[in-house]
PDB file of C-alpha atoms in Angstrom:
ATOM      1  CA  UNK A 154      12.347 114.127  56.870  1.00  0.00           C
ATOM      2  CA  UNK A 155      12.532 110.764  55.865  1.00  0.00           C
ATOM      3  CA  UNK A 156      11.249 109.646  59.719  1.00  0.00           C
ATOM      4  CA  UNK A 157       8.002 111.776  59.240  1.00  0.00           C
ATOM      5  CA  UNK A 158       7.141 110.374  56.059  1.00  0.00           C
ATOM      6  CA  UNK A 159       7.492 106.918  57.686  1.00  0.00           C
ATOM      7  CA  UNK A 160       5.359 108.021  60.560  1.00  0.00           C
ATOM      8  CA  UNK A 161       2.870 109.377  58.374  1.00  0.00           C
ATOM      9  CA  UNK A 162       2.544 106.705  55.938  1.00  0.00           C
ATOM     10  CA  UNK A 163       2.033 104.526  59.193  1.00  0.00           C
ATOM     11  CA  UNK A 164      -0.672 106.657  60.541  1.00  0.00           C
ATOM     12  CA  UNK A 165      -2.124 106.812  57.343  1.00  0.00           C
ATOM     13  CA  UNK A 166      -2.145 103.157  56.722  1.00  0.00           C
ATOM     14  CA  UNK A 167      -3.775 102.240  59.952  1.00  0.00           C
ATOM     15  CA  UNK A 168      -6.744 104.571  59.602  1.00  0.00           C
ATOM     16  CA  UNK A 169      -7.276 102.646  56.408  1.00  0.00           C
ATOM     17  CA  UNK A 170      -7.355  99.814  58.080  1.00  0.00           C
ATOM     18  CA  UNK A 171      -9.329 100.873  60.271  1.00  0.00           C
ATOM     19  CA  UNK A 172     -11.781 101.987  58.214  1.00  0.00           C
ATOM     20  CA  UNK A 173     -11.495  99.066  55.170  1.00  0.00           C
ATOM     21  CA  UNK A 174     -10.394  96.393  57.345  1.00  0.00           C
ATOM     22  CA  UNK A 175     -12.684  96.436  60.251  1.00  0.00           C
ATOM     23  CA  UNK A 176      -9.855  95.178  62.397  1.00  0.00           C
ATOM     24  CA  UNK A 177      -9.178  97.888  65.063  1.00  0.00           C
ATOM     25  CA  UNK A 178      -5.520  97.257  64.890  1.00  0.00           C
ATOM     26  CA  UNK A 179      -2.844  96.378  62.209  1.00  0.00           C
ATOM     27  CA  UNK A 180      -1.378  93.158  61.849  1.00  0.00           C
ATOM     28  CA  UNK A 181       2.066  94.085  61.861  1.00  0.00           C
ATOM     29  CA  UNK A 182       3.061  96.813  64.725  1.00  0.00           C
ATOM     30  CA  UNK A 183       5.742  99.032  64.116  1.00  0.00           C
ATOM     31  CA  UNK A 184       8.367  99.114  66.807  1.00  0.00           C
ATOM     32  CA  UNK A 185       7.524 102.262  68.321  1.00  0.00           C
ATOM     33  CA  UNK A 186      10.651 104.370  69.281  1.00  0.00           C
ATOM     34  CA  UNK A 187      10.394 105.607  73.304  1.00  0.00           C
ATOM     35  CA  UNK A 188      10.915 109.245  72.917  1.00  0.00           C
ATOM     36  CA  UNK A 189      11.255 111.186  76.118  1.00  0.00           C
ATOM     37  CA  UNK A 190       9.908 114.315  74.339  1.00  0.00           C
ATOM     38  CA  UNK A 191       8.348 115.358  71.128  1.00  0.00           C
ATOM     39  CA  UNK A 192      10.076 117.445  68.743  1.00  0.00           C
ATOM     40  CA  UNK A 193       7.877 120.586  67.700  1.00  0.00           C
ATOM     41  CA  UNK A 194       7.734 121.145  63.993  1.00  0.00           C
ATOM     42  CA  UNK A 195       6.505 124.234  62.312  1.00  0.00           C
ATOM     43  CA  UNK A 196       4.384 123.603  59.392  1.00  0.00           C
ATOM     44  CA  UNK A 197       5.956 124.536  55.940  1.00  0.00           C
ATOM     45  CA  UNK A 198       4.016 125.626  53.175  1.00  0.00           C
ATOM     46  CA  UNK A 199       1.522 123.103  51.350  1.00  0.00           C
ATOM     47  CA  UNK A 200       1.973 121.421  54.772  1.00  0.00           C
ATOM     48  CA  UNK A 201      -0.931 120.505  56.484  1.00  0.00           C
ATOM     49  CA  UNK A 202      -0.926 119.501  60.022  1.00  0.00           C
ATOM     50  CA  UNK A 203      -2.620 116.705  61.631  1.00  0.00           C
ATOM     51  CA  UNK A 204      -3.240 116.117  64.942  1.00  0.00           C
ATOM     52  CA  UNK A 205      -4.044 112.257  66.057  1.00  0.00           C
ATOM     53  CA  UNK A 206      -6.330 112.360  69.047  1.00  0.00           C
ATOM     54  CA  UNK A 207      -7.829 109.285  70.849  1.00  0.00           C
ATOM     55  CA  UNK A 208     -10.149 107.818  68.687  1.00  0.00           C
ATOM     56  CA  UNK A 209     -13.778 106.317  69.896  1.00  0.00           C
ATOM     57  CA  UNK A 210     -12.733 102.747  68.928  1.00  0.00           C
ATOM     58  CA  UNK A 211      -8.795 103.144  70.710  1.00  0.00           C
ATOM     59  CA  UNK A 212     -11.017 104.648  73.624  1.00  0.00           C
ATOM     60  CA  UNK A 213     -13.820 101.867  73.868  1.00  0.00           C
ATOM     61  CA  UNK A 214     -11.103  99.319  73.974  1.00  0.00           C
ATOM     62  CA  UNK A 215      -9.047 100.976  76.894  1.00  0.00           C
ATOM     63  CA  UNK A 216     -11.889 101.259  78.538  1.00  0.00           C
ATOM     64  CA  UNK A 217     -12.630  97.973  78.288  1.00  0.00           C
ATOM     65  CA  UNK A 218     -11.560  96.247  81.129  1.00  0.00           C
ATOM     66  CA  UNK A 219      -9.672  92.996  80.385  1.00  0.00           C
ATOM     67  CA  UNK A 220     -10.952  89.699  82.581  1.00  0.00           C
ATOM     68  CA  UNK A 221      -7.583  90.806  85.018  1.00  0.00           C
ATOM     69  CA  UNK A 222      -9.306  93.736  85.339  1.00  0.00           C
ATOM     70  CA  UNK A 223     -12.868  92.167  85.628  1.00  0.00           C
ATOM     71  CA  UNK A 224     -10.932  89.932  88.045  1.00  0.00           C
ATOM     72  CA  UNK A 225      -9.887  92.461  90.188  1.00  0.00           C
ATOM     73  CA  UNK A 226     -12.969  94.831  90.062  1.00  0.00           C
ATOM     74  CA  UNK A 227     -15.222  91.440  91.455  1.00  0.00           C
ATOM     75  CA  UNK A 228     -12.420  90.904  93.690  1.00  0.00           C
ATOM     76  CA  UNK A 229     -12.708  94.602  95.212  1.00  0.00           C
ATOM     77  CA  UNK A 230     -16.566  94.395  95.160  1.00  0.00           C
ATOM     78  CA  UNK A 231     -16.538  91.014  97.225  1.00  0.00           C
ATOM     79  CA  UNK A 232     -13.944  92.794  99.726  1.00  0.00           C
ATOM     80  CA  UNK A 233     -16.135  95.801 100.153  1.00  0.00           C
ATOM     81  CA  UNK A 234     -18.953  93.539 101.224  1.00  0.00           C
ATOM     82  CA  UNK A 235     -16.972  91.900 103.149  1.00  0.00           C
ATOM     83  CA  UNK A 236     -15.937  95.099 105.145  1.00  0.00           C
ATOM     84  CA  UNK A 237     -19.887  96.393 105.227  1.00  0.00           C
ATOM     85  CA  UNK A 238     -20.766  92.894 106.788  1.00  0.00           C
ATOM     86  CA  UNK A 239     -18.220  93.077 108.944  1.00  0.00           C
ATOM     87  CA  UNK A 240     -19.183  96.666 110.294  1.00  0.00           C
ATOM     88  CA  UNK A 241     -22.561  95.962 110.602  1.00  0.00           C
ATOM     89  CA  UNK A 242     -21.878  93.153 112.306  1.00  0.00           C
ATOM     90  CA  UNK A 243     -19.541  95.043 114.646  1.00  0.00           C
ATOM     91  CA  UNK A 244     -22.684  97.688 115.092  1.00  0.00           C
ATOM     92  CA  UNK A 245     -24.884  94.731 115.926  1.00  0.00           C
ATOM     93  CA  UNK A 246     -22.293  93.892 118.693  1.00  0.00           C
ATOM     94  CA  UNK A 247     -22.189  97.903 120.006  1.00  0.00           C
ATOM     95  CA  UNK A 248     -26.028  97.716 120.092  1.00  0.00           C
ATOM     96  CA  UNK A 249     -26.249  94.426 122.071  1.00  0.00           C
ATOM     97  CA  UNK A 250     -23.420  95.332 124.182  1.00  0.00           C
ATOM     98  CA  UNK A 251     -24.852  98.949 124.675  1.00  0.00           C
ATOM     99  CA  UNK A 252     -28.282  97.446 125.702  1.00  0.00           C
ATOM    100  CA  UNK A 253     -26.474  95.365 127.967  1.00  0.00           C
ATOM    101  CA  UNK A 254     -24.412  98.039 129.681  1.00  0.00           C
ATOM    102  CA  UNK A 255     -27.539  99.460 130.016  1.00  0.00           C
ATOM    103  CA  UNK A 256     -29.389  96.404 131.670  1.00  0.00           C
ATOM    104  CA  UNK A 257     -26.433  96.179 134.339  1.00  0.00           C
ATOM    105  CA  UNK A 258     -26.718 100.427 135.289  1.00  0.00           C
ATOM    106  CA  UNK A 259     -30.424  99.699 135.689  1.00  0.00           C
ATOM    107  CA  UNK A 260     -29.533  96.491 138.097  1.00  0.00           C
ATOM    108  CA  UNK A 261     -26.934  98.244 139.488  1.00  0.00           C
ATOM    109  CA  UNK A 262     -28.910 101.446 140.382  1.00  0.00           C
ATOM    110  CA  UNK A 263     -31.870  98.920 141.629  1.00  0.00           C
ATOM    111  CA  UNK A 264     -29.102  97.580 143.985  1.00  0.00           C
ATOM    112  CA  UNK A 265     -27.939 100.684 145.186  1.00  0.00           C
ATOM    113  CA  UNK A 266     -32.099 101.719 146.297  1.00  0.00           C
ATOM    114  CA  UNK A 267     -31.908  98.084 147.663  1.00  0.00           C
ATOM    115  CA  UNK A 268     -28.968  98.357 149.810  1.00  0.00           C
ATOM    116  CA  UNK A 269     -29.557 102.218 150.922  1.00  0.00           C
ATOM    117  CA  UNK A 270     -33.455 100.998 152.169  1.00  0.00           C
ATOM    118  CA  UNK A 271     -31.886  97.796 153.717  1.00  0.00           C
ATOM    119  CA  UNK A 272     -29.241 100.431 155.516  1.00  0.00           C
ATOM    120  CA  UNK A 273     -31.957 102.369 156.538  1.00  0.00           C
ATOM    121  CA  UNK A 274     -33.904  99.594 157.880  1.00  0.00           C
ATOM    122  CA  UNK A 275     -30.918  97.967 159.595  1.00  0.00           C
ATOM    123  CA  UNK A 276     -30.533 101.368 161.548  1.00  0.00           C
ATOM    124  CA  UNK A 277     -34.326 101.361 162.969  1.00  0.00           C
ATOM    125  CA  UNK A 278     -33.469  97.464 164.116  1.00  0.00           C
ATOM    126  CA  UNK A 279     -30.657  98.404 165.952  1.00  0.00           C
ATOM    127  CA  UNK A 280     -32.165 101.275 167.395  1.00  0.00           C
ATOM    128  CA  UNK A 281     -35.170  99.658 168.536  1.00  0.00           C
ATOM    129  CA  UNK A 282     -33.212  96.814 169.421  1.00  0.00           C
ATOM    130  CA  UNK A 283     -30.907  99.526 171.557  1.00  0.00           C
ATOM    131  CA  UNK A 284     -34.310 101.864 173.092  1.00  0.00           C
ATOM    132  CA  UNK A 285     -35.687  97.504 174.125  1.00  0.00           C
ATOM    133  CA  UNK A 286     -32.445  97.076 175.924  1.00  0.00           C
ATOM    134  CA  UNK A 287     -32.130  99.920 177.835  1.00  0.00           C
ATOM    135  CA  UNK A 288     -35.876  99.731 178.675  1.00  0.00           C
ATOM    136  CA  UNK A 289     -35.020  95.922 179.886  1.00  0.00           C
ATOM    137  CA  UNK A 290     -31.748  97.580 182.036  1.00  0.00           C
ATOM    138  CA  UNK A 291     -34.516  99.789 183.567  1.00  0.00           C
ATOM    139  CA  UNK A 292     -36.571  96.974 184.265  1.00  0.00           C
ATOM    140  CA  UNK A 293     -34.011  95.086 185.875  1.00  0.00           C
ATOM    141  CA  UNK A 294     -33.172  97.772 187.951  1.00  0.00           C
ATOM    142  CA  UNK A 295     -36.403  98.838 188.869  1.00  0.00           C
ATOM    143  CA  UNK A 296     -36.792  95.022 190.081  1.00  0.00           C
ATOM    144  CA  UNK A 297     -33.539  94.925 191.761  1.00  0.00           C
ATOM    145  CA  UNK A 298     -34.612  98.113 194.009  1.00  0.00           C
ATOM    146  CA  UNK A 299     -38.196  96.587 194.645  1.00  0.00           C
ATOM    147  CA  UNK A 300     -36.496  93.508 195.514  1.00  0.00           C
ATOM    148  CA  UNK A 301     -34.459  95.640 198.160  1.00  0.00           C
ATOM    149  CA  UNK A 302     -37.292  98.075 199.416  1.00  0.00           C
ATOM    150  CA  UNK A 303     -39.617  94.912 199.774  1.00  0.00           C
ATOM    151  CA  UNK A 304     -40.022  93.383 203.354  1.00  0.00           C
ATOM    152  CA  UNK A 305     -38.672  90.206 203.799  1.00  0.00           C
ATOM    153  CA  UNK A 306     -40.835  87.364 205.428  1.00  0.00           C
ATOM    154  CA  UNK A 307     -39.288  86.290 208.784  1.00  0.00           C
ATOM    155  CA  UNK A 308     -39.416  82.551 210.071  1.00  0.00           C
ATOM    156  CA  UNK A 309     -40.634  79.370 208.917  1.00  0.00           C
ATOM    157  CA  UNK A 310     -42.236  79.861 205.268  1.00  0.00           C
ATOM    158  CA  UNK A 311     -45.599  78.361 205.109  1.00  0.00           C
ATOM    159  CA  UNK A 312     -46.987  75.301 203.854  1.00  0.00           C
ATOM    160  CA  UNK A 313     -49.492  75.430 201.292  1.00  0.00           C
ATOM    161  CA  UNK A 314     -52.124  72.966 200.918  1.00  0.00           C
ATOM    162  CA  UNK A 315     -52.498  71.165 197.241  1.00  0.00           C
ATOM    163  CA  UNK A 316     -55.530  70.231 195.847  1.00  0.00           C
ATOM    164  CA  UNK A 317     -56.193  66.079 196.336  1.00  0.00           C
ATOM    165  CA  UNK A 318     -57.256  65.849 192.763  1.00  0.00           C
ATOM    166  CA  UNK A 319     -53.744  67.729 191.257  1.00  0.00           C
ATOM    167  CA  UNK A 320     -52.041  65.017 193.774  1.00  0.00           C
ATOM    168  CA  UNK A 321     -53.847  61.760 192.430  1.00  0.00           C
ATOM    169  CA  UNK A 322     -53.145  63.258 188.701  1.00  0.00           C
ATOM    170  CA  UNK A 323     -49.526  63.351 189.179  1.00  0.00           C
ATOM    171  CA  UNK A 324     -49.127  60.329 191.162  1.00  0.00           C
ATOM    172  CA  UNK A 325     -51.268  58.409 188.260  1.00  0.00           C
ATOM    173  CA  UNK A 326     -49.670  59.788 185.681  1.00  0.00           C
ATOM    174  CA  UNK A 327     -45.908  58.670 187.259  1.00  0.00           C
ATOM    175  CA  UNK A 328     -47.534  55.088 187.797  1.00  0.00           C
ATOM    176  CA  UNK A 329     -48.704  54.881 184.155  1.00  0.00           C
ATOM    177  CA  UNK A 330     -45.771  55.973 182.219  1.00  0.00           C
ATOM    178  CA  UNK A 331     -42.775  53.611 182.779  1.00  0.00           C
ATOM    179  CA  UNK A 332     -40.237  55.407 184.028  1.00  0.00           C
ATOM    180  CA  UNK A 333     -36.991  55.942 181.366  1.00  0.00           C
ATOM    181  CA  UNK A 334     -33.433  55.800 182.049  1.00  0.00           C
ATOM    182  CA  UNK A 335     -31.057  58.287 180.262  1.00  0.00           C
ATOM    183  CA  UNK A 336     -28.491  56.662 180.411  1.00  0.00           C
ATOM    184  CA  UNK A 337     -29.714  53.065 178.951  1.00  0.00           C
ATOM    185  CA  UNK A 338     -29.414  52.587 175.212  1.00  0.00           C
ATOM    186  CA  UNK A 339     -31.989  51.930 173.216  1.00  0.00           C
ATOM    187  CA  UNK A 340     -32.250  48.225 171.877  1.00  0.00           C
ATOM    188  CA  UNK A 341     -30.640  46.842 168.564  1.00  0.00           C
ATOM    189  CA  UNK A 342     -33.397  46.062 166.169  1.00  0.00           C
ATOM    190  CA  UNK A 343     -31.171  42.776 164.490  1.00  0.00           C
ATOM    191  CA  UNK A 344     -34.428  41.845 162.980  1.00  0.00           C
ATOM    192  CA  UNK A 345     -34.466  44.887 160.833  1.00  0.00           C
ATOM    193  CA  UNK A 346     -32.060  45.138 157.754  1.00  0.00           C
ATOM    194  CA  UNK A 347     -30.334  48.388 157.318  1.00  0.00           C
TER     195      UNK A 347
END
């Protein structure tokens, strides 16, 4: 009995306070008492119960961050932009690297074309180049037959006469030009510095 007068001559003095005061909070705290669970009272008569809920002023200070709080909350925000540069800097990367995968297919599939036309000209080449050398083994054998169905000339082959002018040409020309030996070396300039 004595314990709830206490506690409600406390209460009673700090809404004074409160209200005369204009402090929010006593000077002197009572040591509060940790009780693991309240006792339930039943009202007697000329009793009148009160019920302390949260007042706006208790509430407006609890929710009033302290500057740990403030602290932290700018700390958070900065690490949250950190992580939203940091992903769209990672989607910048996917797009470049997603445009560049794409580049390579397109070079890649520009190859391929390359390579299956260069395949398909390589084959007419060598076919051509085969259908020319079995025409040129045709030849030669068609020649080598001739050759052997061809009358040969019997006796003495005969002399043909050359032109006098083709004659003097050649013989002038041999007189002009001194004649060169292979196998002589060719002078050392010593006059010339290399």
């Amino acid at each position: 009995m004595q314990d709830d007068q206490q506690v409600s001559e406390d209460k009673l003095r700090e809404a004074l306070a409160r209200l005369g005061s204009g402090s929010s909070r006593p000077q002197k705290a009572r040591p509060i008492t940790p009780t693991t669970e309240r006792r339930r009272r039943f009202v007697r008569d000329g009793q009148v119960v009160v019920e302390h809920q949260a007042s706006r002023g208790f509430a407006q200070r609890s929710n009033a961050p302290s500057q740990d709080d403030q602290d932290e909350i700018e700390r958070l925000r900065q690490s949250v932009k950190r992580e939203q540069r940091r992903w769209e800097e990672a989607e910048r990367y996917l797009a470049e690297a997603r445009t560049q995968l794409k580049t390579y297919e397109t070079r890649e599939a520009h190859a391929k074309i390359q390579i299956t036309e260069l395949n398909r000209h390589l084959r007419e080449h060598q076919d051509q180049i085969q259908s020319l050398k079995a025409q040129l083994h045709q030849s030669r054998e068609q020649a080598a037959e001739a050759a052997r169905r061809s009358p040969r000339p019997v006796g003495r082959p005969r002399k043909e006469v050359q032109d006098e002018t083709v004659v003097k040409k050649v013989e002038k020309a041999a007189v002009e030009a001194p004649a060169v030996l292979l196998d002589e070396p060719e002078p050392v300039q010593w006059w010339v510095k290399a």
